[in-house]
Every structure is written in structure tokens, then in C-alpha cells.
Amino acid sequence: MKHLLKMLDLSQEEIIDILNLADQLKYELKHGIPHPHLKGKTLGMIFQKASTRTRVSFETGMYQLGGYPLFLSSSDLQIGRGEPVQDTARVLSRYIDGIMIRTFEQKEVEDLAEYGNIPIINGLTDFSHPCQVLADLMTIREFKGSFDGLKMCYIGDGNNMANSLIVGGLKVGMAVSVATPDNYRPDKEVMDFAQKFDCFSICNDPMEAAKNADILITDVWASMGQEDEAQERRKAFAGYQINDDIMAVANKDALVMHCLPAHREEEITSKVFEEHAKEIFEEAENRLHAQKAVMVKLMA
Ligand code: CP
Ligand code: NVA
């Protein structure tokens, strides 16, 4: 594994290796055991979109690993004035040891990896959010003990989170069901991958998808960069909400997860959100541990 660009690139073994290391780093952190695996290394973090969790967890994580995190806002970089990503990649490769990037197009992340010669980590694109899904898988395993026999259900927009959850969930051996409006299905590349699995299903009925689910996950109806479509999306996604009716058809003890930020009373009710705050905020914490594992695997 040279980069973390999208879940489609990872094997089941690589995912499990990252999760095992993440569990170990979490244990070590909680028990005050230092783990300076990246002493003397620098991570550049390029942000073309806003972030709370990704920025703070990468920055803190790098510090805990003994390395130096460099926050690079695209509005301050020449990339924001049109310098090609291919050139940025070749320049930054000479100064730093790894790049985390949050941007719009997946191609930009793939280009960084192609033209640079240091590890590239995708901190979210319109297509995928692999760091989030590694943290989600870590959280599921932590709460449920293993992935065996679990059914994960995603309700909402076929966006970066849906794309990554579907692939990640299937790769670790869970059954995956999805409910999206017909016009907002996941990307073709992901559908082509998923449809090879008998344990994958997709429909436009949230109640049907949620039946007997062990994990229910949703995400915002309008992602970053889709602010102009918010009104139209509010209409299209009415009913694609995790609420008491959905919880009633899922398995007892089902987990509810959300990558955050959440829009209460849109994709999830405040009531369900607060009843499941325990796993939702553990999921947020696990961003730190999972990403530290990714950085150690790629950069140590
Ligand atoms: N879930 C997530 O990626 O959060 P941020 O946008 O705050 O980084
Ligand atoms: N789908 C959301 C995820 C945010 C973490 C977005 O891209 O804005």
C-alpha cells in the first residue's frame, strides 16, 4: 500500500491490518504509552474545503506520532491561483514526507499520487472519504466485536460516504443494503463493484433497506460544493431519514452512525441522534486512531 486514495484500492487484508493497528494505537494512547513512529517526518495537509474533524484529527495525530503537521489552505497556496497539481506534487515531494488532501475531484488526488513520490492520503473528495470509512469500520468492530453476520444499511444520498461505505462494508464481509432516491445513486464504479456481491442490495425504500439492519448510517442531503442544490435536494430526500420508524424495523441494538456534521430533522431526527450519541462520537474519535494507523502504514 503506497497511498490511500479510495476504498476500492484496498484489499480486505490491508483494511484489517489498518484496523488492528488503529486499535493498538488507541490502546497505547489511552494508557500513556508513547508511539513516536513518525519522528522527524512532516505531513502537508491541503484543504480546498472546510473541515473540523479531519483537520484536527490529522494535525493532532501527527503530533502524537512525533511528526510535524503543516496546514496548507488552498487559498494561500499557488494551487488556489491555478498552479497545476502535477507541479505542486513534484515540489512538495522534495520538502515533506506525505500529503493529506481534501478537495473536489478525485482526479486531483490521483494526479498528486501519480506525479509526486510521497504517500498521498485522501481526506475527502466528491467521490470518496476513505479515512472516515476506516474509522466507521473500526467503530463497528469495537461495538459489535466482529463483522461476521452483520448487515449495514445506508440511507440517503449516493455520495462520497455511500461510495466508500458500500465498498468498505462489502470488503470486510458485511451485508450492505442501500436506499437512495433513483436519481441519487452511488457512482457507477462503485455499483459495478457492489453488484458482484449477493449480499448487496439497493432500492429507493428506506424501510425495506433498514429491515433487520445491525448498523444504520446516513449523511447530509447536500454535501460540500452542493450548496446551490440544497433546496431541490431537500425535496428529493424527504423521507430518507433515520427516525423511530426506521429504528423499529432494524434489529434491536442496532448502531446508528453519522460521519458528521449532521443536519438534525433532515437526514436524522434529534431524538435518534441523541439516543445514539455514544457510537456517533466514538466514531468521530476513531478518526484520530484510524488515521494515525494509515500514516504509520504509509510513512513510517
Ligand atoms: N466527517 C468529517 O470528515 O468531518 P469534517 O468535515 O469536519 O472533517
Ligand atoms: N458528504 C459530506 C461528508 C462530510 C464529511 C460532504 O462531502 O460534505
Coordinates of C-alpha atoms and ligand atoms in Angstrom, one line a residue:
M1 CA 0.0 0.0 0.0
K2 CA 1.6 3.3 -1.2
H3 CA -1.3 5.7 -0.9
L4 CA -4.8 5.9 0.5
L5 CA -6.8 7.2 -2.4
K6 CA -10.1 5.3 -2.3
M7 CA -11.6 2.2 -0.6
L8 CA -11.7 0.4 -4.0
D9 CA -7.9 0.2 -3.9
L10 CA -7.6 -1.6 -0.6
S11 CA -7.7 -5.4 -0.1
Q12 CA -9.5 -6.9 2.8
E13 CA -6.2 -7.8 4.4
E14 CA -5.0 -4.2 4.2
I15 CA -8.2 -2.9 5.8
I16 CA -7.9 -5.3 8.7
D17 CA -4.2 -4.5 9.2
I18 CA -5.1 -0.8 9.5
L19 CA -7.9 -1.5 11.9
N20 CA -5.7 -3.7 14.1
L21 CA -3.0 -1.1 14.2
A22 CA -5.6 1.6 14.9
D23 CA -6.9 -0.5 17.9
Q24 CA -3.4 -0.8 19.2
L25 CA -2.6 2.9 18.9
K26 CA -5.9 3.7 20.6
Y27 CA -4.9 1.4 23.5
E28 CA -1.4 2.9 23.7
L29 CA -2.8 6.5 23.7
K30 CA -5.3 5.7 26.5
H31 CA -2.6 4.0 28.6
G32 CA 0.0 6.8 28.1
I33 CA 2.3 4.6 26.0
P34 CA 4.2 6.9 23.6
H35 CA 4.4 5.8 19.9
P36 CA 6.7 8.2 18.0
H37 CA 6.7 6.2 14.8
L38 CA 6.9 9.4 12.6
K39 CA 9.6 11.3 14.5
G40 CA 11.2 13.9 12.2
K41 CA 8.5 13.5 9.4
T42 CA 6.3 16.2 8.0
L43 CA 2.7 15.8 6.7
G44 CA 1.3 18.5 4.5
M45 CA -2.4 18.9 4.8
I46 CA -4.1 20.7 1.8
F47 CA -7.7 21.8 2.3
Q48 CA -9.9 23.1 -0.5
K49 CA -13.0 22.5 1.6
A50 CA -13.9 23.2 5.2
S51 CA -13.2 20.7 8.0
T52 CA -13.3 20.2 11.7
R53 CA -12.7 16.5 12.3
T54 CA -10.3 15.8 9.5
R55 CA -8.1 18.8 10.1
V56 CA -7.9 18.4 13.9
S57 CA -7.5 14.6 14.0
F58 CA -4.7 14.6 11.4
E59 CA -2.9 17.5 13.0
T60 CA -3.1 16.1 16.5
G61 CA -2.4 12.6 15.2
M62 CA 0.8 13.6 13.5
Y63 CA 1.9 15.4 16.7
Q64 CA 1.2 12.3 18.8
L65 CA 3.3 10.3 16.3
G66 CA 6.2 12.6 16.8
G67 CA 5.9 14.3 13.4
Y68 CA 5.0 17.8 12.2
P69 CA 1.7 18.6 10.6
L70 CA 1.7 21.5 8.1
F71 CA -1.7 23.1 7.4
L72 CA -1.9 24.3 3.9
S73 CA -5.1 26.2 3.0
S74 CA -5.7 26.2 -0.8
S75 CA -6.5 29.9 -0.6
D76 CA -2.9 30.5 0.5
L77 CA -1.2 28.0 -1.9
Q78 CA -0.4 28.7 -5.5
I79 CA -2.8 25.8 -6.3
G80 CA -5.6 28.3 -5.4
R81 CA -4.3 30.6 -8.2
G82 CA -4.1 27.8 -10.8
E83 CA -0.7 26.2 -10.4
P84 CA -1.2 22.6 -11.6
V85 CA -1.5 19.8 -9.1
Q86 CA 1.1 17.9 -11.1
D87 CA 3.7 20.6 -10.3
T88 CA 2.6 21.0 -6.7
A89 CA 3.1 17.3 -6.2
R90 CA 6.6 17.3 -7.6
V91 CA 7.6 20.4 -5.5
L92 CA 6.1 19.2 -2.2
S93 CA 7.6 15.7 -2.7
R94 CA 11.0 17.4 -2.2
Y95 CA 10.1 19.0 1.2
I96 CA 7.7 16.8 3.0
D97 CA 7.0 13.1 3.7
G98 CA 3.3 12.8 3.0
I99 CA 0.3 14.7 1.8
M100 CA -3.3 14.6 3.0
I101 CA -5.6 16.4 0.7
R102 CA -9.3 17.4 0.8
T103 CA -10.6 18.6 -2.5
F104 CA -13.4 18.2 -5.0
E105 CA -12.3 16.0 -7.9
Q106 CA -11.0 12.5 -7.2
K107 CA -8.7 13.0 -10.2
E108 CA -6.7 15.7 -8.4
V109 CA -5.9 13.2 -5.7
E110 CA -4.9 10.5 -8.2
D111 CA -2.7 13.1 -10.0
L112 CA -0.9 14.0 -6.9
A113 CA -0.1 10.3 -6.4
E114 CA 1.0 9.9 -9.9
Y115 CA 3.3 12.9 -10.2
G116 CA 4.7 13.1 -6.6
N117 CA 6.8 10.4 -5.0
I118 CA 5.4 10.6 -1.4
P119 CA 2.3 8.9 0.1
I120 CA -1.0 10.7 -0.6
I121 CA -4.0 10.4 1.7
N122 CA -7.5 11.3 0.5
G123 CA -9.1 13.4 3.2
L124 CA -12.4 13.6 1.2
T125 CA -13.3 14.2 -2.4
D126 CA -16.7 14.3 -4.1
F127 CA -16.1 10.6 -4.9
S128 CA -14.8 9.1 -1.7
H129 CA -14.0 9.5 2.0
P130 CA -11.8 6.5 2.9
C131 CA -10.4 7.9 6.2
Q132 CA -14.0 8.3 7.5
V133 CA -15.0 4.8 6.5
L134 CA -11.9 3.2 8.1
A135 CA -12.9 4.9 11.3
D136 CA -16.5 3.7 10.8
L137 CA -15.4 0.1 10.3
M138 CA -13.2 0.4 13.4
T139 CA -16.2 1.6 15.4
I140 CA -18.5 -1.1 14.2
R141 CA -15.9 -3.8 15.1
E142 CA -15.4 -2.1 18.5
F143 CA -19.1 -2.1 19.3
K144 CA -20.1 -5.5 17.7
G145 CA -16.9 -7.5 18.3
S146 CA -16.6 -8.6 14.6
F147 CA -18.1 -8.1 11.2
D148 CA -19.5 -11.6 11.0
G149 CA -23.1 -11.8 10.1
L150 CA -23.7 -8.1 10.2
K151 CA -26.0 -6.1 7.9
M152 CA -25.0 -2.5 7.4
C153 CA -27.7 -0.1 5.9
Y154 CA -27.0 3.3 4.4
I155 CA -29.9 5.7 3.8
G156 CA -29.7 8.9 1.8
D157 CA -27.5 10.4 -0.9
G158 CA -25.4 8.2 -3.0
N159 CA -22.4 10.4 -2.3
N160 CA -18.7 10.1 -1.2
M161 CA -19.8 8.4 2.1
A162 CA -22.2 6.0 0.4
N163 CA -19.5 5.1 -2.2
S164 CA -16.9 4.4 0.5
L165 CA -19.2 2.6 2.9
I166 CA -20.5 0.2 0.3
V167 CA -17.0 -0.8 -0.8
G168 CA -15.6 -0.9 2.8
G169 CA -18.6 -2.8 4.2
L170 CA -18.5 -5.4 1.5
K171 CA -14.8 -5.9 1.6
V172 CA -14.8 -6.7 5.3
G173 CA -17.6 -9.2 4.8
M174 CA -20.8 -7.4 5.9
A175 CA -24.1 -7.5 4.0
V176 CA -24.8 -4.0 2.7
S177 CA -28.2 -2.5 1.9
V178 CA -28.7 1.0 0.5
A179 CA -31.8 3.2 0.0
T180 CA -31.3 6.3 -2.2
P181 CA -33.7 8.2 -4.5
D182 CA -33.4 6.8 -8.1
N183 CA -31.6 9.9 -9.3
Y184 CA -29.0 10.0 -6.5
R185 CA -27.5 6.5 -6.6
P186 CA -23.8 5.8 -5.9
D187 CA -21.2 6.2 -8.6
K188 CA -21.1 3.7 -11.4
E189 CA -17.6 2.4 -10.4
V190 CA -19.0 1.5 -7.0
M191 CA -22.2 0.0 -8.3
D192 CA -20.2 -2.2 -10.7
F193 CA -18.1 -3.4 -7.8
A194 CA -21.1 -3.9 -5.4
Q195 CA -23.3 -5.8 -7.8
K196 CA -20.9 -8.7 -7.9
F197 CA -21.9 -9.4 -4.2
D198 CA -25.1 -11.4 -3.4
C199 CA -25.2 -9.7 0.0
F200 CA -25.6 -6.2 -1.6
S201 CA -28.9 -4.6 -2.3
I202 CA -30.1 -1.2 -3.4
C203 CA -33.6 0.2 -3.6
N204 CA -35.5 3.5 -3.1
D205 CA -37.4 2.5 0.0
P206 CA -35.6 3.3 3.4
M207 CA -37.9 0.9 5.3
E208 CA -37.1 -2.0 3.1
A209 CA -33.3 -1.3 3.3
A210 CA -33.4 -0.9 7.1
K211 CA -35.1 -4.2 7.8
N212 CA -33.0 -6.3 10.2
A213 CA -30.1 -3.9 9.9
D214 CA -27.4 -4.0 12.6
I215 CA -25.9 -0.7 11.6
L216 CA -27.8 2.3 10.2
I217 CA -25.8 5.1 8.6
T218 CA -26.8 8.3 6.9
D219 CA -25.1 11.6 5.7
V220 CA -26.2 15.1 4.7
W221 CA -28.5 15.6 1.8
A222 CA -26.3 18.3 0.3
S223 CA -22.6 17.8 0.5
M224 CA -19.9 20.5 0.4
G225 CA -19.9 22.1 -3.0
Q226 CA -23.7 21.3 -3.5
E227 CA -25.0 24.2 -1.5
D228 CA -26.8 25.6 -4.6
E229 CA -28.8 22.4 -4.9
A230 CA -29.9 22.3 -1.2
Q231 CA -33.5 23.3 -1.8
E232 CA -34.0 20.8 -4.7
R233 CA -32.3 18.1 -2.6
R234 CA -34.5 18.8 0.4
K235 CA -37.5 17.8 -1.8
A236 CA -35.8 14.7 -3.3
F237 CA -34.6 13.3 0.0
A238 CA -37.8 13.9 2.1
G239 CA -38.4 10.6 3.8
Y240 CA -34.7 9.5 3.6
Q241 CA -34.4 10.0 7.3
I242 CA -33.2 7.8 10.2
N243 CA -36.1 8.1 12.7
D244 CA -38.1 6.0 15.1
D245 CA -40.0 4.3 12.3
I246 CA -36.7 3.1 10.7
M247 CA -35.3 2.1 14.1
A248 CA -38.4 -0.1 14.6
V249 CA -37.7 -2.3 11.6
A250 CA -33.9 -2.5 12.3
N251 CA -32.5 -5.1 14.7
K252 CA -32.7 -4.4 18.4
D253 CA -29.4 -3.0 19.5
A254 CA -28.7 -1.6 16.0
L255 CA -25.9 1.0 15.9
V256 CA -26.6 4.4 14.4
M257 CA -23.6 6.2 12.8
H258 CA -23.0 9.5 11.1
C259 CA -19.8 11.0 9.8
L260 CA -20.8 14.5 11.0
P261 CA -21.6 17.3 10.6
A262 CA -25.3 16.2 11.0
H263 CA -28.4 18.2 9.9
R264 CA -31.0 17.3 12.6
E265 CA -34.5 16.7 11.4
E266 CA -33.2 16.3 7.8
E267 CA -31.3 13.0 7.4
I268 CA -31.7 12.1 11.1
T269 CA -34.0 13.1 13.9
S270 CA -32.6 14.8 17.0
K271 CA -34.1 12.1 19.1
V272 CA -32.4 9.2 17.3
F273 CA -29.1 11.2 17.1
E274 CA -29.0 11.8 20.9
E275 CA -30.0 8.2 21.7
H276 CA -27.0 7.1 19.6
A277 CA -24.6 9.8 20.6
K278 CA -22.4 7.2 22.2
E279 CA -21.4 5.5 19.0
I280 CA -21.6 8.6 16.9
F281 CA -19.0 10.4 18.9
E282 CA -16.8 7.3 19.4
E283 CA -16.9 7.2 15.6
A284 CA -15.6 10.8 15.5
E285 CA -12.9 9.9 18.0
N286 CA -11.8 6.9 15.9
R287 CA -10.9 9.2 13.0
L288 CA -7.8 10.0 15.1
H289 CA -6.8 6.4 15.7
A290 CA -7.6 5.1 12.2
Q291 CA -5.7 7.9 10.5
K292 CA -2.7 7.5 12.8
A293 CA -2.6 3.9 11.7
V294 CA -2.8 4.9 8.0
M295 CA 0.0 7.4 8.4
V296 CA 2.2 4.8 10.2
K297 CA 1.5 2.3 7.5
L298 CA 2.3 4.7 4.7
M299 CA 5.0 7.0 6.2
A300 CA 7.0 5.1 8.9
Ligands
CP1 N1 -16.6 13.8 8.9 C1 -15.7 14.7 8.5 O1 -14.9 14.4 7.6 O2 -15.7 15.9 9.2 P1 -15.0 17.2 8.8 O3 -15.6 17.7 7.6 O4 -15.3 18.1 10.0 O5 -13.5 17.0 8.6
NVA2 N1 -20.9 14.0 2.2 C1 -20.3 15.1 3.1 C2 -19.4 14.5 4.1 C3 -18.8 15.5 5.0 C4 -17.8 14.9 6.0 C5 -19.7 16.1 2.3 O1 -18.9 15.8 1.3 O2 -19.8 17.3 2.5

